[in-house]
Short mmCIF file of C-alpha atoms and ligand atoms in Angstrom, two decimals:
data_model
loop_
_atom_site.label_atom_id
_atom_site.label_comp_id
_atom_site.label_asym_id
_atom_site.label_seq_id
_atom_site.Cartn_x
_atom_site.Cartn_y
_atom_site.Cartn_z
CA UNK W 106 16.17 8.96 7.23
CA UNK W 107 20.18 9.81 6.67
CA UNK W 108 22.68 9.76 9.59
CA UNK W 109 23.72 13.20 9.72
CA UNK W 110 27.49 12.18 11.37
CA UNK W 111 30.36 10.89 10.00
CA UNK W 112 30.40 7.20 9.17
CA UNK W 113 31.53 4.82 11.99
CA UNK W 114 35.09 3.97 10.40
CA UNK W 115 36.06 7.57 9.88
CA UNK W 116 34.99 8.50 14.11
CA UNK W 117 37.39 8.88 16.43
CA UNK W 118 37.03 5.88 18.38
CA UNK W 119 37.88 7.72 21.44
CA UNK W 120 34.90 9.53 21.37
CA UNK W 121 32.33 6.70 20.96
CA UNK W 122 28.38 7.32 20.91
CA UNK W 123 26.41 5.37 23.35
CA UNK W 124 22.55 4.97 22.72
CA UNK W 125 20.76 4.46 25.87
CA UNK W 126 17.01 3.39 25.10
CA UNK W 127 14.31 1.95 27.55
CA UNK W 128 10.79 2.51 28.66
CA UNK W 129 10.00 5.19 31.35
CA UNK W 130 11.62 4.72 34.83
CA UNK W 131 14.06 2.42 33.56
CA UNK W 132 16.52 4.46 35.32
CA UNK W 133 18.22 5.94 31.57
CA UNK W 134 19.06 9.07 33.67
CA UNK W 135 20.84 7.77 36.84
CA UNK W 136 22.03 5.02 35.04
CA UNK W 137 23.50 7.26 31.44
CA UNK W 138 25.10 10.09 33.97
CA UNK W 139 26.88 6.95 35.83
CA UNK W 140 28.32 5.16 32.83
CA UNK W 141 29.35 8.52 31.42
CA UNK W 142 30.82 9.41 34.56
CA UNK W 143 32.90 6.66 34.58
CA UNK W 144 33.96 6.21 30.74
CA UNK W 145 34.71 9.93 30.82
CA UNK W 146 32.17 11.03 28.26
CA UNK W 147 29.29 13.69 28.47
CA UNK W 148 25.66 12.55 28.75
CA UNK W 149 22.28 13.52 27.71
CA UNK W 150 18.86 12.80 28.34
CA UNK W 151 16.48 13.33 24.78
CA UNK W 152 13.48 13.23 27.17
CA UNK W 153 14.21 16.47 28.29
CA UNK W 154 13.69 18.19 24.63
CA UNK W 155 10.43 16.34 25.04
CA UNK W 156 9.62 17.87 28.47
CA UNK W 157 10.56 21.14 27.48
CA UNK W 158 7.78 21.52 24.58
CA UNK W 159 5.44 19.69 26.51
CA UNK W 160 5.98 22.31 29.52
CA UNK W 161 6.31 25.65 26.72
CA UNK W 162 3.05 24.23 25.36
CA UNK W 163 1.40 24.74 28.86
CA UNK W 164 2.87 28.13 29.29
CA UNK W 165 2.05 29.34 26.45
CA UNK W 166 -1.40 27.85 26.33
CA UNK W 167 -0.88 25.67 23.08
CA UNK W 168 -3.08 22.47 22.66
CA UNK W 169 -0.05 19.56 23.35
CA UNK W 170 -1.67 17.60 20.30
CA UNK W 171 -1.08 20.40 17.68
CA UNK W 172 1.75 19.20 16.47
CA UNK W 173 3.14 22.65 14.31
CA UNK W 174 1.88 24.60 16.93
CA UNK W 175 3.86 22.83 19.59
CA UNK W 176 7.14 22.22 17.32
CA UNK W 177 7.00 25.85 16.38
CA UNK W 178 8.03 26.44 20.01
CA UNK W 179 11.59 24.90 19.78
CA UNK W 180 13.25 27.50 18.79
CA UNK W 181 13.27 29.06 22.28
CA UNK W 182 14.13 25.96 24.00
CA UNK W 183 18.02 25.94 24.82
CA UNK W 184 20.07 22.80 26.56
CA UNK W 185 23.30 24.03 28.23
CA UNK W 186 26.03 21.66 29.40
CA UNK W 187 27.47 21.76 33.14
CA UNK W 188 30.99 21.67 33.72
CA UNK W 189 31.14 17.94 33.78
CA UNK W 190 29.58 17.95 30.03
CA UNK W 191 25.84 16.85 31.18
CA UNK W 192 23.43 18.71 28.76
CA UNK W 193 20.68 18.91 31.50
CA UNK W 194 20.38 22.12 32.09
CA UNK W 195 17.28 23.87 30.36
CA UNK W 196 16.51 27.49 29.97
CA UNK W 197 13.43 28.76 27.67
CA UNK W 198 13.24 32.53 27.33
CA UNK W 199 16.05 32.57 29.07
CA UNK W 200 14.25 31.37 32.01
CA UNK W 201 15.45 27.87 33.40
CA UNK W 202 13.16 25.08 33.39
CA UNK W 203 15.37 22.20 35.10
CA UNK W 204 12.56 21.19 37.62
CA UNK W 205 9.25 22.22 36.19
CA UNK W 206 9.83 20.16 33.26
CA UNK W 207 9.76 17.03 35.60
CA UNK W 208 6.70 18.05 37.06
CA UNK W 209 3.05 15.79 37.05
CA UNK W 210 1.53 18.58 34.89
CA UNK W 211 3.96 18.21 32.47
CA UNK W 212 4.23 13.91 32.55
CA UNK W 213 0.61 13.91 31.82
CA UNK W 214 0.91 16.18 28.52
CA UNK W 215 4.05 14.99 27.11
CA UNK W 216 2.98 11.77 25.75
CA UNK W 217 0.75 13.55 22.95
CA UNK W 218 3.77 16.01 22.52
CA UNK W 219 5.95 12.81 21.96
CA UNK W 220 3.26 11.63 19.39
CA UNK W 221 3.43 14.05 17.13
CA UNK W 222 5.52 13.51 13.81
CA UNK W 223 6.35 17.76 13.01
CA UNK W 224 7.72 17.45 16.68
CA UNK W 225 9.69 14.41 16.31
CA UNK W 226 11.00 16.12 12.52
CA UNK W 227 11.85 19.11 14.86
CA UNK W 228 13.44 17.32 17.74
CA UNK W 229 15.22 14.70 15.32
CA UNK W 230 17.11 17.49 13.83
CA UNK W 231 17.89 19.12 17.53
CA UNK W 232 19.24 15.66 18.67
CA UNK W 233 21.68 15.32 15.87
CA UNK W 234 23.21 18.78 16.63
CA UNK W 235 23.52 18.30 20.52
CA UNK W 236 25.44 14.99 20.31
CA UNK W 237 27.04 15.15 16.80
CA UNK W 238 30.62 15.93 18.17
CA UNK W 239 30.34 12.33 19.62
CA UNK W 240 31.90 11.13 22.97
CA UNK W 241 28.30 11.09 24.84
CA UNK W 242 26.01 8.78 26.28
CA UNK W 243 22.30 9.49 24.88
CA UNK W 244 19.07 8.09 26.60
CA UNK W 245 15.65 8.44 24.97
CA UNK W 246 13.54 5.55 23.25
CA UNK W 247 14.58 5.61 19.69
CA UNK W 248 17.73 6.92 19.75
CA UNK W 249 19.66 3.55 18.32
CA UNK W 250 16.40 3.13 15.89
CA UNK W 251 16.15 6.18 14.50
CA UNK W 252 17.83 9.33 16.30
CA UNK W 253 21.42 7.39 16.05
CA UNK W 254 21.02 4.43 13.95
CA UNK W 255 25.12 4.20 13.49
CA UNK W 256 25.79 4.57 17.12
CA UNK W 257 28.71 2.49 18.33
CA UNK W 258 26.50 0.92 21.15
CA UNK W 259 23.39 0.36 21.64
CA UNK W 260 21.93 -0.97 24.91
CA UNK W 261 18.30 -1.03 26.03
CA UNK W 262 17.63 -0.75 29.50
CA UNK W 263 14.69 -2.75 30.72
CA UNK W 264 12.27 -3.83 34.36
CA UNK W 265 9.10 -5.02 34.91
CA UNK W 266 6.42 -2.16 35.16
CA UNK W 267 6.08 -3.39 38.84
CA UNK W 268 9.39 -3.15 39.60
CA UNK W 269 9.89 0.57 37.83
CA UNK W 270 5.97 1.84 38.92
CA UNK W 271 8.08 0.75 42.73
CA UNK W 272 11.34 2.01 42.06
CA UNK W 273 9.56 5.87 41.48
CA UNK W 274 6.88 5.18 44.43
CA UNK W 275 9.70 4.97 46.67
CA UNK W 276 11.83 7.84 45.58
CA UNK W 277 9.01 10.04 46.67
CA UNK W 278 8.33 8.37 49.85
CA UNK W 279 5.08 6.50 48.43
CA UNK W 280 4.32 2.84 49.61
CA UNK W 281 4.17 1.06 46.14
CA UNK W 282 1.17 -1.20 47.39
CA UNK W 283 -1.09 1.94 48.89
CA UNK W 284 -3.35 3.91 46.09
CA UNK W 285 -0.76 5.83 45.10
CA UNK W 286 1.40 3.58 44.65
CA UNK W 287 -0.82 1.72 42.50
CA UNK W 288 -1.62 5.30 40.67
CA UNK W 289 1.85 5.58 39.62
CA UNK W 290 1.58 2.01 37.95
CA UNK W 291 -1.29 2.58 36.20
CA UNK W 292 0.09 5.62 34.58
CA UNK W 293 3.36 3.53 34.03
CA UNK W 294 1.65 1.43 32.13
CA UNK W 295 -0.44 3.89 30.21
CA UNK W 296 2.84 5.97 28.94
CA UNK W 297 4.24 2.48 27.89
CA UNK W 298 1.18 2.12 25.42
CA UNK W 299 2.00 5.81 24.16
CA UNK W 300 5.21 5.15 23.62
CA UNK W 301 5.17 2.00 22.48
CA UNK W 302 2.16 2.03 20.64
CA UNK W 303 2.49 5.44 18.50
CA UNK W 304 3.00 5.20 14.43
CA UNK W 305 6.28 7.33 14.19
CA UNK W 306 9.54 6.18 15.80
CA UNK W 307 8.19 3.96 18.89
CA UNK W 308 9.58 3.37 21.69
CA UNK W 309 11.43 -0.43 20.81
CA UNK W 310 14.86 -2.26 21.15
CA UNK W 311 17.10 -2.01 17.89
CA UNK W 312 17.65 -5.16 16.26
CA UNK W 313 21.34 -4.93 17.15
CA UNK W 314 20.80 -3.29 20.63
CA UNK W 315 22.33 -5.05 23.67
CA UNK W 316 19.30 -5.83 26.46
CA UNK W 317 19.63 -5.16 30.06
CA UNK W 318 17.52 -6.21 32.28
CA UNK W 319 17.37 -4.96 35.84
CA UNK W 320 14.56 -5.81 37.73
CA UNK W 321 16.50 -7.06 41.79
CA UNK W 322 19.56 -5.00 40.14
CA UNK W 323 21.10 -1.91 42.53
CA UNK W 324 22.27 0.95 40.46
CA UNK W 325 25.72 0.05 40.90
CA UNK W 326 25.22 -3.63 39.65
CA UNK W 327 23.13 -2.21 36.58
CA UNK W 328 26.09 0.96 35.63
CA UNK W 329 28.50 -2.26 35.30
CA UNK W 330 26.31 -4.52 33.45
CA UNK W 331 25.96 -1.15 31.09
CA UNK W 332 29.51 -0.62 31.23
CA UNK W 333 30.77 -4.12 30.30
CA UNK W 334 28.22 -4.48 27.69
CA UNK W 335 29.69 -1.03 26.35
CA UNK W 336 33.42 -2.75 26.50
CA UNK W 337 32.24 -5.79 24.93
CA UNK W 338 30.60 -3.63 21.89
CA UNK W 339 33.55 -1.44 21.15
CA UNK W 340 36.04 -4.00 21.88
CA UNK W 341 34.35 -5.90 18.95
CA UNK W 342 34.57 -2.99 16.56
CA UNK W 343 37.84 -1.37 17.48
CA UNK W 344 39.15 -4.24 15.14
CA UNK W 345 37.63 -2.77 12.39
CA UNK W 346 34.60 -5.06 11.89
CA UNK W 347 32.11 -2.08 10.99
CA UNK W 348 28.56 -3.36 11.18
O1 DC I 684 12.23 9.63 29.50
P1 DC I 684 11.18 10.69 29.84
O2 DC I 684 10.07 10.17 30.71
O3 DC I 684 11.76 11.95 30.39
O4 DC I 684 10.51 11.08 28.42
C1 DC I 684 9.51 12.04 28.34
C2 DC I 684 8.61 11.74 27.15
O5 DC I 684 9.33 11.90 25.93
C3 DC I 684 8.00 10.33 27.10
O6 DC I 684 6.63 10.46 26.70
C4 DC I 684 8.76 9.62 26.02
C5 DC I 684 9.23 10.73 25.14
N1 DC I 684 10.51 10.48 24.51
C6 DC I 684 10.51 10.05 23.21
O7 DC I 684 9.44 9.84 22.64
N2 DC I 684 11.68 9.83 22.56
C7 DC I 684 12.85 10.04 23.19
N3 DC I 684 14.00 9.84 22.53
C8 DC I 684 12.88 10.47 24.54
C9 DC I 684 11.67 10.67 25.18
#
């Protein structure tokens, strides 16, 4: 698989592309739209192309494991920027999808939709395009392995499955130790094994990817972790030492 962009050396290096990979609830979103905030770049979330079949597959009544069936439906999928450059806005027929795609109906299908490898070839291609004029912060699972594999930095963001099943229990006002609280662990844990476990582009760390970890971490303490790892990286290669 070819890098579609410009080689590192040639990139402006104010506009820098920062891969942002982790498991589910690692908190890529709050965390990516923070550190892009700050370093003044635009951000976007892959998951959301992801979402988006997954949900068009339900709508249109397409089995989420045909994989040609379900990548044939990305043509009507559209991601529009906001005025402070976040591509999260999605619109399919020209109807917007921002909140249904982050519904339970959709979380349980999208892990086969993930899976397959003609949705992957689809979405690869997708990816390049949204972030190729660089100066973005992109979260997903394999964007420093295989979406952006020349990316100037790559961090992946990482908790314990306790500590993320918790983190989501209590942003919808569940007690993490009831039943379901213990529900939304279990299914944690089961779209780790997906994504981890599938045969084309996993969900896993790049070799040169800079870890995170966050578990006892606010969200401010975890944006500057991200943000000084960031410094550290392109501090290192502003001098010219291309990897
Ligand atoms: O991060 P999320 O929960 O919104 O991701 C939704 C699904 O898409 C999840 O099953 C993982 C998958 N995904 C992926 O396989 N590769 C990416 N780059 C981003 C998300």
């Amino acid at each position: 698989m070819t890098d579609s962009r410009a080689p590192r050396s040639q990139r402006p290096r104010s506009r820098p592309v920062i891969a942002l990979d982790g498991p589910a609830s690692s908190g890529k979103s709050s965390v990516g739209a923070a550190v892009a905030a700050a370093l003044g770049l635009r951000f976007f979330d892959s998951g959301l192309l992801y979402r988006a079949l997954a949900w068009a597959a339900i709508d249109q009544a397409v089995d989420p494991s045909d994989g040609p069936g379900v990548a044939a439906l990305a043509s009507s999928v559209a991601v529009e920027a906001d005025e402070d450059g976040r591509l999260e806005r999605v619109v399919i027929d020209g109807r917007e999808v921002s909140a249904e795609i982050r519904t339970p109906d959709v979380d349980r299908v999208v892990s086969a939709v993930a899976g397959a490898p003609a949705v992957r070839a689809t979405l690869l291609v997708r990816q390049r395009q949204l972030v190729e004029a660089g100066g973005i912060v992109v979260a997903g699972r394999d964007i420093g392995t295989v979406v952006l594999p020349a990316a100037d930095v790559k961090i992946w963001l990482d908790a314990s499955a306790e500590e993320r099943a918790a983190r989501r229990a209590l942003e919808r006002g569940i007690d993490p130790a009831s039943a379901a609280g213990r529900a939304i662990l279990d299914d944690l844990r089961r779209r780790d094994r997906a994504d981890e476990g599938r045969a084309i582009a996993p969900a896993r760390p790049a070799d040169d990817a800079i870890h995170v970890l966050t578990d006892g971490n606010t969200l401010d303490q975890t944006v500057a972790a991200v943000i000084g790892a960031a410094a550290t990286r392109l501090g290192a290669t502003a001098g010219g030492a291309d990897e």
